[in-house]
CSV table of C-alpha atoms and ligand atoms in Angstrom, one decimal:
chain,number,residue,atom,x,y,z
X,284,MET,CA,-9.7,10.5,-8.1
X,285,THR,CA,-9.0,13.0,-4.7
X,286,LYS,CA,-6.0,13.8,-3.9
X,287,ILE,CA,-5.3,11.5,-0.7
X,288,ALA,CA,-1.6,12.2,0.2
X,289,ASN,CA,-0.4,15.6,0.9
X,290,ARG,CA,3.0,14.4,-0.9
X,291,ARG,CA,4.3,11.7,-1.9
X,292,VAL,CA,6.9,9.7,-0.9
X,293,SER,CA,9.8,8.6,-1.7
X,294,PHE,CA,11.4,4.3,-2.5
X,295,GLU,CA,13.7,4.9,0.7
X,296,GLU,CA,10.7,7.0,2.4
X,297,ALA,CA,8.7,4.1,1.8
X,298,LEU,CA,10.9,1.3,3.0
X,299,ALA,CA,11.7,2.9,6.1
X,300,LEU,CA,7.8,2.6,6.7
X,301,TYR,CA,8.3,-1.1,7.4
X,302,ASP,CA,10.3,-0.4,10.6
X,303,GLU,CA,7.7,1.7,12.6
X,304,ASP,CA,5.1,1.1,14.7
X,305,LEU,CA,2.3,-2.0,13.0
X,306,PHE,CA,-1.0,1.0,14.5
X,307,ALA,CA,0.3,3.3,13.8
X,308,LEU,CA,1.1,1.7,10.3
X,309,GLY,CA,-2.8,1.1,10.2
X,310,GLU,CA,-4.5,4.5,12.0
X,311,ARG,CA,-2.3,6.3,8.8
X,312,ALA,CA,-4.0,3.7,5.8
X,313,ASP,CA,-6.9,3.9,7.6
X,314,ALA,CA,-7.0,7.7,7.3
X,315,LEU,CA,-6.7,7.5,4.1
X,316,ARG,CA,-8.7,4.8,3.0
X,317,ARG,CA,-11.1,6.8,4.6
X,318,ALA,CA,-10.8,10.2,3.5
X,319,LEU,CA,-11.3,7.9,-0.3
X,320,HIS,CA,-14.0,5.8,0.5
X,321,GLY,CA,-15.7,6.4,4.6
X,322,GLU,CA,-17.3,3.1,6.1
X,323,LYS,CA,-17.9,0.7,2.4
X,324,THR,CA,-16.1,-2.0,1.8
X,325,TYR,CA,-16.9,-3.4,-1.8
X,326,PHE,CA,-17.5,-6.3,-2.8
X,327,ASN,CA,-18.9,-7.3,-5.9
X,328,ILE,CA,-21.6,-11.1,-6.6
X,329,ASN,CA,-17.9,-12.9,-9.2
X,330,ARG,CA,-18.0,-16.4,-10.3
X,331,HIS,CA,-14.4,-18.2,-11.8
X,332,ILE,CA,-13.7,-19.9,-14.4
X,333,ASN,CA,-10.8,-20.8,-14.9
X,334,PRO,CA,-11.3,-22.8,-18.4
X,335,THR,CA,-7.8,-24.5,-18.7
X,336,ASN,CA,-5.2,-25.8,-16.8
X,337,VAL,CA,-2.8,-26.8,-19.8
X,338,CYS,CA,0.3,-24.9,-19.4
X,339,LYS,CA,3.1,-24.1,-22.1
X,340,ASP,CA,5.0,-22.7,-18.7
X,341,VAL,CA,6.8,-23.1,-15.4
X,342,CYS,CA,6.2,-20.9,-13.1
X,343,LYS,CA,7.8,-22.4,-9.2
X,344,PHE,CA,4.6,-21.0,-7.1
X,345,CYS,CA,1.8,-22.3,-9.0
X,346,ALA,CA,-0.4,-25.5,-8.2
X,347,TYR,CA,-2.6,-25.5,-10.7
X,348,SER,CA,-1.5,-26.1,-14.3
X,349,ALA,CA,-1.0,-29.7,-14.5
X,350,SER,CA,1.8,-31.2,-14.2
X,351,ARG,CA,4.0,-33.4,-11.9
X,352,LYS,CA,2.5,-31.8,-8.9
X,353,ASN,CA,-1.2,-31.8,-10.7
X,354,PRO,CA,-1.2,-34.2,-13.3
X,355,ASN,CA,-5.0,-33.9,-14.2
X,356,PRO,CA,-5.1,-32.3,-17.4
X,357,TYR,CA,-8.3,-31.1,-18.6
X,358,THR,CA,-9.9,-28.3,-21.7
X,359,MET,CA,-13.2,-27.2,-20.9
X,360,SER,CA,-16.0,-26.6,-24.3
X,361,HIS,CA,-17.7,-23.9,-24.9
X,362,GLU,CA,-20.5,-25.8,-23.8
X,363,GLU,CA,-19.4,-26.5,-20.4
X,364,ILE,CA,-17.7,-22.6,-19.7
X,365,LEU,CA,-21.7,-21.4,-21.2
X,366,GLY,CA,-23.5,-24.1,-19.3
X,367,ILE,CA,-21.8,-22.8,-16.4
X,368,VAL,CA,-22.9,-18.8,-17.6
X,369,ASP,CA,-25.6,-19.6,-17.7
X,370,ASP,CA,-26.3,-21.1,-14.0
X,371,ILE,CA,-24.5,-17.4,-12.9
X,372,VAL,CA,-26.6,-15.7,-15.1
X,373,SER,CA,-29.7,-16.7,-14.0
X,374,ARG,CA,-28.3,-16.6,-9.9
X,375,ASP,CA,-28.1,-12.5,-10.6
X,376,ILE,CA,-24.0,-12.6,-10.6
X,377,LYS,CA,-22.8,-9.5,-12.8
X,378,GLU,CA,-19.4,-10.7,-13.5
X,379,VAL,CA,-18.1,-13.6,-14.6
X,380,HIS,CA,-14.0,-13.4,-14.2
X,381,ILE,CA,-11.7,-16.6,-16.6
X,382,VAL,CA,-8.4,-17.2,-16.3
X,383,SER,CA,-6.3,-19.7,-17.8
X,384,ALA,CA,-3.1,-21.4,-17.7
X,385,HIS,CA,-2.0,-20.6,-21.5
X,386,ASN,CA,-2.5,-24.0,-23.6
X,387,PRO,CA,-1.0,-24.8,-27.4
X,388,GLU,CA,-3.4,-26.9,-27.8
X,389,THR,CA,-6.1,-24.8,-28.2
X,390,GLY,CA,-6.1,-22.4,-30.6
X,391,LEU,CA,-6.0,-18.5,-30.2
X,392,GLN,CA,-10.3,-18.2,-32.4
X,393,TRP,CA,-10.5,-21.2,-28.5
X,394,TYR,CA,-9.9,-18.2,-26.5
X,395,LEU,CA,-11.2,-15.3,-27.9
X,396,ASP,CA,-14.5,-17.3,-29.7
X,397,ILE,CA,-16.1,-17.5,-25.4
X,398,PHE,CA,-16.0,-14.4,-24.8
X,399,ARG,CA,-18.1,-12.9,-27.3
X,400,LYS,CA,-20.8,-16.6,-27.1
X,401,ILE,CA,-21.4,-15.2,-23.9
X,402,LYS,CA,-21.3,-11.5,-24.1
X,403,GLU,CA,-24.1,-12.2,-27.2
X,404,LYS,CA,-26.3,-13.9,-25.3
X,405,TYR,CA,-25.6,-11.7,-22.2
X,406,PRO,CA,-24.5,-8.2,-23.1
X,407,GLN,CA,-25.5,-7.8,-19.4
X,408,LEU,CA,-22.6,-9.6,-18.3
X,409,HIS,CA,-18.7,-8.3,-17.9
X,410,VAL,CA,-16.5,-10.2,-19.0
X,411,LYS,CA,-13.2,-10.4,-17.3
X,412,ALA,CA,-11.1,-11.9,-18.5
X,413,LEU,CA,-6.8,-12.5,-20.1
X,414,THR,CA,-4.3,-11.5,-17.9
X,415,ALA,CA,-1.2,-10.1,-19.5
X,416,ALA,CA,0.7,-12.9,-18.9
X,417,GLU,CA,-1.9,-14.3,-21.4
X,418,VAL,CA,-2.1,-11.6,-24.0
X,419,HIS,CA,1.7,-12.3,-23.8
X,420,PHE,CA,1.9,-15.7,-24.9
X,421,LEU,CA,-1.6,-15.7,-27.2
X,422,ALA,CA,1.2,-13.1,-28.8
X,423,GLU,CA,3.5,-15.0,-29.0
X,424,GLU,CA,1.8,-18.1,-30.1
X,425,TYR,CA,0.2,-17.3,-32.9
X,426,GLY,CA,2.5,-14.4,-34.2
X,427,LYS,CA,0.9,-11.2,-32.9
X,428,SER,CA,0.9,-8.0,-31.6
X,429,TYR,CA,-0.7,-7.3,-28.3
X,430,ASP,CA,-2.0,-4.7,-30.2
X,431,GLU,CA,-3.9,-7.2,-32.7
X,432,ILE,CA,-4.8,-9.2,-29.6
X,433,LEU,CA,-6.2,-6.5,-27.4
X,434,ASP,CA,-8.3,-4.8,-29.8
X,435,LEU,CA,-8.7,-8.8,-30.4
X,436,MET,CA,-10.8,-8.9,-27.2
X,437,VAL,CA,-12.3,-5.6,-27.3
X,438,GLU,CA,-13.9,-7.4,-30.4
X,439,ASN,CA,-15.2,-10.5,-28.6
X,440,GLY,CA,-16.4,-8.4,-25.7
X,441,VAL,CA,-13.0,-8.2,-22.8
X,442,ASP,CA,-14.4,-5.5,-20.7
X,443,SER,CA,-11.6,-5.5,-18.3
X,444,MET,CA,-8.4,-6.9,-18.0
X,445,PRO,CA,-7.6,-8.8,-14.4
X,446,GLY,CA,-5.0,-7.9,-12.4
X,447,GLY,CA,-2.9,-11.7,-12.7
X,448,GLY,CA,0.5,-12.2,-14.0
X,449,ALA,CA,2.7,-9.4,-12.6
X,450,GLU,CA,3.5,-11.6,-9.6
X,451,ILE,CA,6.6,-9.7,-8.8
X,452,PHE,CA,7.9,-6.9,-11.0
X,453,ASP,CA,12.0,-7.3,-9.8
X,454,GLU,CA,13.0,-9.1,-12.6
X,455,GLY,CA,15.9,-11.4,-10.9
X,456,VAL,CA,13.2,-12.8,-8.2
X,457,ARG,CA,10.5,-12.7,-11.1
X,458,ASP,CA,14.2,-14.6,-13.1
X,459,TYR,CA,13.8,-17.2,-10.3
X,460,ILE,CA,9.7,-18.1,-9.9
X,461,CYS,CA,8.7,-17.9,-13.4
X,462,LYS,CA,11.6,-17.8,-16.0
X,463,GLY,CA,10.0,-17.5,-19.4
X,464,LYS,CA,7.3,-16.0,-18.9
X,465,VAL,CA,6.2,-12.3,-19.8
X,466,THR,CA,9.1,-9.7,-18.7
X,467,SER,CA,7.2,-7.1,-16.0
X,468,GLU,CA,7.9,-4.4,-18.8
X,469,GLN,CA,5.6,-6.6,-21.1
X,470,TRP,CA,3.7,-6.6,-18.7
X,471,LEU,CA,3.1,-2.9,-18.3
X,472,GLN,CA,2.8,-2.3,-21.2
X,473,ILE,CA,0.0,-4.9,-22.6
X,474,HIS,CA,-1.6,-2.3,-19.7
X,475,ARG,CA,-0.6,0.3,-21.3
X,476,LYS,CA,-1.9,-0.5,-23.9
X,477,TRP,CA,-6.0,-1.4,-23.5
X,478,HIS,CA,-5.5,1.9,-20.8
X,479,GLU,CA,-5.4,3.4,-23.7
X,480,ARG,CA,-7.8,1.5,-25.3
X,481,GLY,CA,-10.4,3.5,-22.6
X,482,LYS,CA,-10.0,0.2,-21.3
X,483,LYS,CA,-9.8,-0.2,-17.6
X,484,SER,CA,-7.7,-3.6,-14.9
X,485,ASN,CA,-6.0,-4.4,-11.8
X,486,VAL,CA,-3.1,-5.0,-11.4
X,487,THR,CA,-2.0,-7.8,-8.5
X,488,MET,CA,1.3,-8.6,-6.5
X,489,LEU,CA,2.6,-11.5,-5.5
X,490,PHE,CA,4.2,-12.0,-1.9
X,491,GLY,CA,6.0,-13.7,1.5
X,492,HIS,CA,7.5,-15.8,-1.0
X,493,VAL,CA,11.5,-15.5,-1.7
X,494,GLU,CA,11.7,-11.4,-2.6
X,495,GLU,CA,12.6,-8.6,-0.5
X,496,ARG,CA,10.7,-5.8,0.9
X,497,LYS,CA,12.5,-3.5,-1.1
X,498,HIS,CA,11.4,-5.7,-4.2
X,499,ARG,CA,7.6,-5.4,-2.6
X,500,ILE,CA,8.1,-1.5,-3.6
X,501,ASP,CA,9.8,-1.3,-6.4
X,502,HIS,CA,6.6,-2.8,-7.5
X,503,MET,CA,4.1,-0.9,-6.1
X,504,MET,CA,7.1,2.0,-7.3
X,505,ARG,CA,6.5,0.8,-11.3
X,506,ILE,CA,2.4,0.7,-10.7
X,507,ARG,CA,2.5,4.4,-9.7
X,508,ASP,CA,4.5,5.0,-12.5
X,509,LEU,CA,2.6,3.6,-15.1
X,510,GLN,CA,-0.9,4.8,-13.7
X,511,ASP,CA,0.0,8.5,-13.0
X,512,GLU,CA,0.7,8.0,-17.7
X,513,THR,CA,-2.6,6.6,-17.9
X,514,GLY,CA,-4.7,6.6,-14.2
X,515,GLY,CA,-6.8,2.9,-16.1
X,516,PHE,CA,-5.6,1.2,-12.5
X,517,ASN,CA,-8.4,0.1,-10.6
X,518,CYS,CA,-8.4,-1.4,-8.2
X,519,PHE,CA,-4.8,-3.3,-6.7
X,520,ILE,CA,-4.5,-6.1,-5.3
X,521,PRO,CA,-2.0,-7.9,-3.0
X,522,LEU,CA,-1.7,-12.3,-3.6
X,523,VAL,CA,-0.3,-13.5,0.2
X,524,TYR,CA,1.9,-16.2,-1.5
X,525,GLN,CA,0.2,-20.3,-1.3
X,526,SER,CA,2.9,-21.8,0.0
X,527,GLU,CA,0.5,-25.8,-1.6
X,528,ASN,CA,1.6,-27.9,-4.5
X,529,ASN,CA,4.2,-26.5,-5.9
X,530,PHE,CA,7.9,-25.9,-6.7
X,531,LEU,CA,8.7,-23.0,-4.8
X,532,ASN,CA,10.5,-24.5,-1.4
X,533,VAL,CA,9.4,-21.3,0.8
X,534,LYS,CA,8.9,-23.1,4.3
X,535,GLU,CA,7.9,-20.4,5.9
X,536,PHE,CA,4.7,-18.9,5.9
X,537,ILE,CA,4.9,-14.8,6.5
X,538,THR,CA,3.3,-13.6,9.8
X,539,ALA,CA,0.0,-11.3,9.3
X,540,ASN,CA,2.0,-8.7,11.1
X,541,GLU,CA,4.1,-8.2,7.8
X,542,ILE,CA,1.0,-8.6,5.5
X,543,LEU,CA,-1.0,-6.3,7.0
X,544,LYS,CA,2.0,-3.7,7.0
X,545,THR,CA,2.5,-4.5,3.1
X,546,MET,CA,-1.4,-3.8,2.9
X,547,ALA,CA,-1.0,-0.4,4.9
X,548,ILE,CA,1.9,0.5,3.1
X,549,SER,CA,0.5,-0.4,-0.2
X,550,ARG,CA,-1.7,2.1,0.5
X,551,ILE,CA,0.3,4.7,1.1
X,552,VAL,CA,2.7,4.5,-1.9
X,553,LEU,CA,-0.2,3.9,-4.6
X,554,ASP,CA,-2.2,7.3,-3.1
X,555,ASN,CA,-2.6,7.7,-7.4
X,556,VAL,CA,-4.5,4.0,-7.4
X,557,PRO,CA,-8.2,4.6,-6.6
X,558,ASN,CA,-9.4,0.9,-4.8
X,559,LEU,CA,-6.7,-1.6,-2.0
X,560,LYS,CA,-8.4,-4.9,-2.4
X,561,ALA,CA,-7.9,-7.7,0.6
X,562,TYR,CA,-7.8,-11.4,-1.9
X,563,TRP,CA,-9.7,-13.3,1.3
X,564,VAL,CA,-8.6,-16.2,-1.1
X,565,THR,CA,-5.4,-15.8,-0.4
X,566,SER,CA,-5.8,-14.2,3.4
X,567,THR,CA,-7.8,-15.6,4.5
X,568,VAL,CA,-11.3,-14.3,5.3
X,569,ASN,CA,-10.2,-13.2,8.9
X,570,LEU,CA,-7.2,-11.8,8.0
X,571,ALA,CA,-9.5,-9.9,4.8
X,572,LEU,CA,-11.9,-8.4,7.8
X,573,VAL,CA,-8.9,-7.0,9.3
X,574,ALA,CA,-7.4,-5.7,7.0
X,575,GLN,CA,-10.5,-3.5,6.5
X,576,GLU,CA,-8.5,-1.1,9.1
X,577,PHE,CA,-5.7,-0.9,7.5
X,578,GLY,CA,-6.0,0.6,4.1
X,579,ALA,CA,-8.2,-2.4,2.6
X,580,ASN,CA,-12.2,-0.5,1.0
X,581,ASP,CA,-12.4,-4.4,-1.1
X,582,LEU,CA,-13.2,-7.8,0.1
X,583,ASP,CA,-12.7,-9.4,-4.0
X,584,GLY,CA,-16.7,-10.9,-4.1
X,585,THR,CA,-18.2,-14.4,-3.2
X,586,ILE,CA,-16.7,-16.2,-6.4
X,587,GLU,CA,-18.0,-19.0,-5.5
X,588,LYS,CA,-15.8,-21.6,-7.3
X,589,GLU,CA,-12.0,-20.9,-7.8
X,590,SER,CA,-9.4,-23.1,-8.6
X,591,ILE,CA,-6.0,-21.0,-9.0
X,592,ASN,CA,-4.7,-20.6,-5.0
X,593,SER,CA,-7.2,-23.1,-3.8
X,594,ALA,CA,-4.3,-25.7,-6.5
X,595,ALA,CA,-1.4,-24.0,-3.8
X,596,GLY,CA,-3.5,-24.8,-0.5
X,597,ALA,CA,-6.4,-21.6,-0.3
X,598,LYS,CA,-10.3,-22.6,1.0
X,599,SER,CA,-11.9,-20.5,-1.9
X,600,ALA,CA,-12.5,-23.5,-3.5
X,601,ASN,CA,-16.3,-23.0,-2.8
X,602,GLY,CA,-16.3,-18.9,-2.3
X,603,VAL,CA,-18.5,-17.3,-0.1
X,604,ASP,CA,-22.6,-17.0,1.0
X,605,LEU,CA,-23.3,-13.4,-0.1
X,606,GLU,CA,-25.8,-13.0,3.4
X,607,GLU,CA,-22.6,-14.3,4.9
X,608,PHE,CA,-20.4,-11.5,3.0
X,609,VAL,CA,-23.0,-9.1,4.6
X,610,HIS,CA,-22.8,-9.8,7.8
X,611,LEU,CA,-19.5,-10.2,8.6
X,612,ILE,CA,-18.2,-6.8,6.6
X,613,ARG,CA,-21.2,-4.8,9.5
X,614,GLU,CA,-20.3,-6.8,11.9
X,615,SER,CA,-16.1,-5.8,11.2
X,616,GLY,CA,-17.5,-2.3,12.2
X,617,PHE,CA,-18.0,-1.4,7.4
X,618,ILE,CA,-20.0,-0.6,5.2
X,619,PRO,CA,-21.0,-3.6,3.0
X,620,VAL,CA,-21.9,-2.1,-1.0
X,621,GLU,CA,-21.9,-4.0,-3.9
X,622,ARG,CA,-20.6,-2.3,-7.0
X,623,ASP,CA,-19.5,-3.0,-10.5
X,624,SER,CA,-16.2,-4.5,-11.8
X,625,LEU,CA,-16.1,-0.7,-12.5
X,626,TYR,CA,-17.2,-0.1,-9.4
X,627,ASN,CA,-20.3,1.7,-9.8
X,628,GLU,CA,-22.6,1.4,-6.6
X,629,LEU,CA,-25.3,-1.1,-7.2
X,630,LYS,CA,-26.4,-1.7,-3.6
X,631,SER,CA,-25.6,-1.1,0.1
X,632,TRP,CA,-26.9,-2.7,3.7
X,633,ALA,CA,-25.9,1.3,5.6
G,869,V47,O1,-1.5,-14.2,-11.9
G,869,V47,C1,-0.5,-18.3,-8.9
G,869,V47,C2,-1.4,-15.9,-8.4
G,869,V47,C3,-3.4,-15.0,-10.2
G,869,V47,C4,-0.2,-18.7,-6.4
G,869,V47,O2,-7.7,-8.7,-11.9
G,869,V47,C5,-0.5,-17.2,-6.2
G,869,V47,O3,-9.4,-8.8,-9.8
G,869,V47,C6,-0.8,-17.1,-4.3
G,869,V47,O4,-4.9,-12.9,-10.6
G,869,V47,N1,0.1,-18.3,-4.3
G,869,V47,C7,-3.9,-15.3,-10.6
G,869,V47,N2,-1.3,-16.8,-6.0
G,869,V47,C8,-4.8,-14.2,-9.9
G,869,V47,C9,-5.2,-13.2,-9.7
G,869,V47,C10,-6.3,-12.3,-9.5
G,869,V47,C11,-7.6,-13.1,-8.4
G,869,V47,C12,-8.6,-12.5,-8.1
G,869,V47,C13,-8.6,-10.7,-7.9
G,869,V47,C14,-8.3,-10.4,-10.1
G,869,V47,C15,-8.4,-9.2,-10.2
G,869,V47,C16,-6.8,-10.6,-9.9
G,869,V47,O5,-2.8,-16.1,-8.7
G,869,V47,C17,-1.9,-15.5,-10.0
G,869,V47,C18,-1.2,-15.8,-9.3
G,869,V47,O6,-0.3,-14.0,-9.3
G,869,V47,N3,-1.1,-17.5,-7.6
G,869,V47,N4,0.4,-18.8,-7.7
G,869,V47,C19,0.1,-19.8,-5.3
G,869,V47,N5,0.9,-21.0,-4.9
């Protein structure tokens, strides 16, 4: 990856960046983004599938898992999932992003078999599946090591890992918002091991809830350290907290100013992570478009259907139309580029 900063910023320097003027920060992040990617904004044509919402864990921020606030447990059959995959492949969708809750009733094989069935039928389709939180759950539930689960994922056709489940690495905040699930160290260890297998993954950060700025910077620093070791992260994805239908009592929505500052600072701090995603699902499409000028070079994808964030209030249940997506990126002065899941360029609208 191209070196984008002359000197690394320290924790203290990164925290102090929040006190800078928003537009000054934007300019700095934009210069780094342009050095890496020019005016290109990447997206992919993808589909999310969330096969079950039955969960053994209770994360306060989650509105997706079946609970008192969402008493509609479901578990899809493999036939149902394959039916969706048949349909999306017929429409030239190139990536399927499969993430579930931590369902103790299905058995390990239910999780693994679906990847193998998809891969056998559609070897060209990229399967991005199982967060580190799911890997940890499966390892604990079925008495396996992380290595065993990761090897089973590779054997059954998982191509890359999504970045979910990272939340906030600070142990105090993490204990408060999602006690009992994968710890920060375990999350990082699982991705380290995945990268050691020559595989790529993403990394998220859930922000805008009860965390403070210093916790976001700490989160970025831990990512930067692991990336120095492995180089396996493709993309950093800050996820803006959605407040509906969950058990985390946050009254005020984070401001657009703070979201954009966080995007810009992450571009500056994460000098070794090539891509910064403005995930329109949690930021809104409009703010994601603006974020292109604050360091972001990726808008995720058309998505089609999304259940986790839309359950908590995001307007993402039905995705975005491809033509509209391309139009919006162009109109905001950037070049839309369709990419595959590993950031190879497939089509440019230059
Ligand atoms: O891990 C849950 C988050 C994540 C809420 O890797 C919430 O390319 C906001 O990780 N408000 C799942 N966020 C989504 C995810 C993801 C999405 C897109 C692309 C990629 C990728 C990964 O959603 C969870 C959790 O951090 N989440 N509840 C909420 N109320």
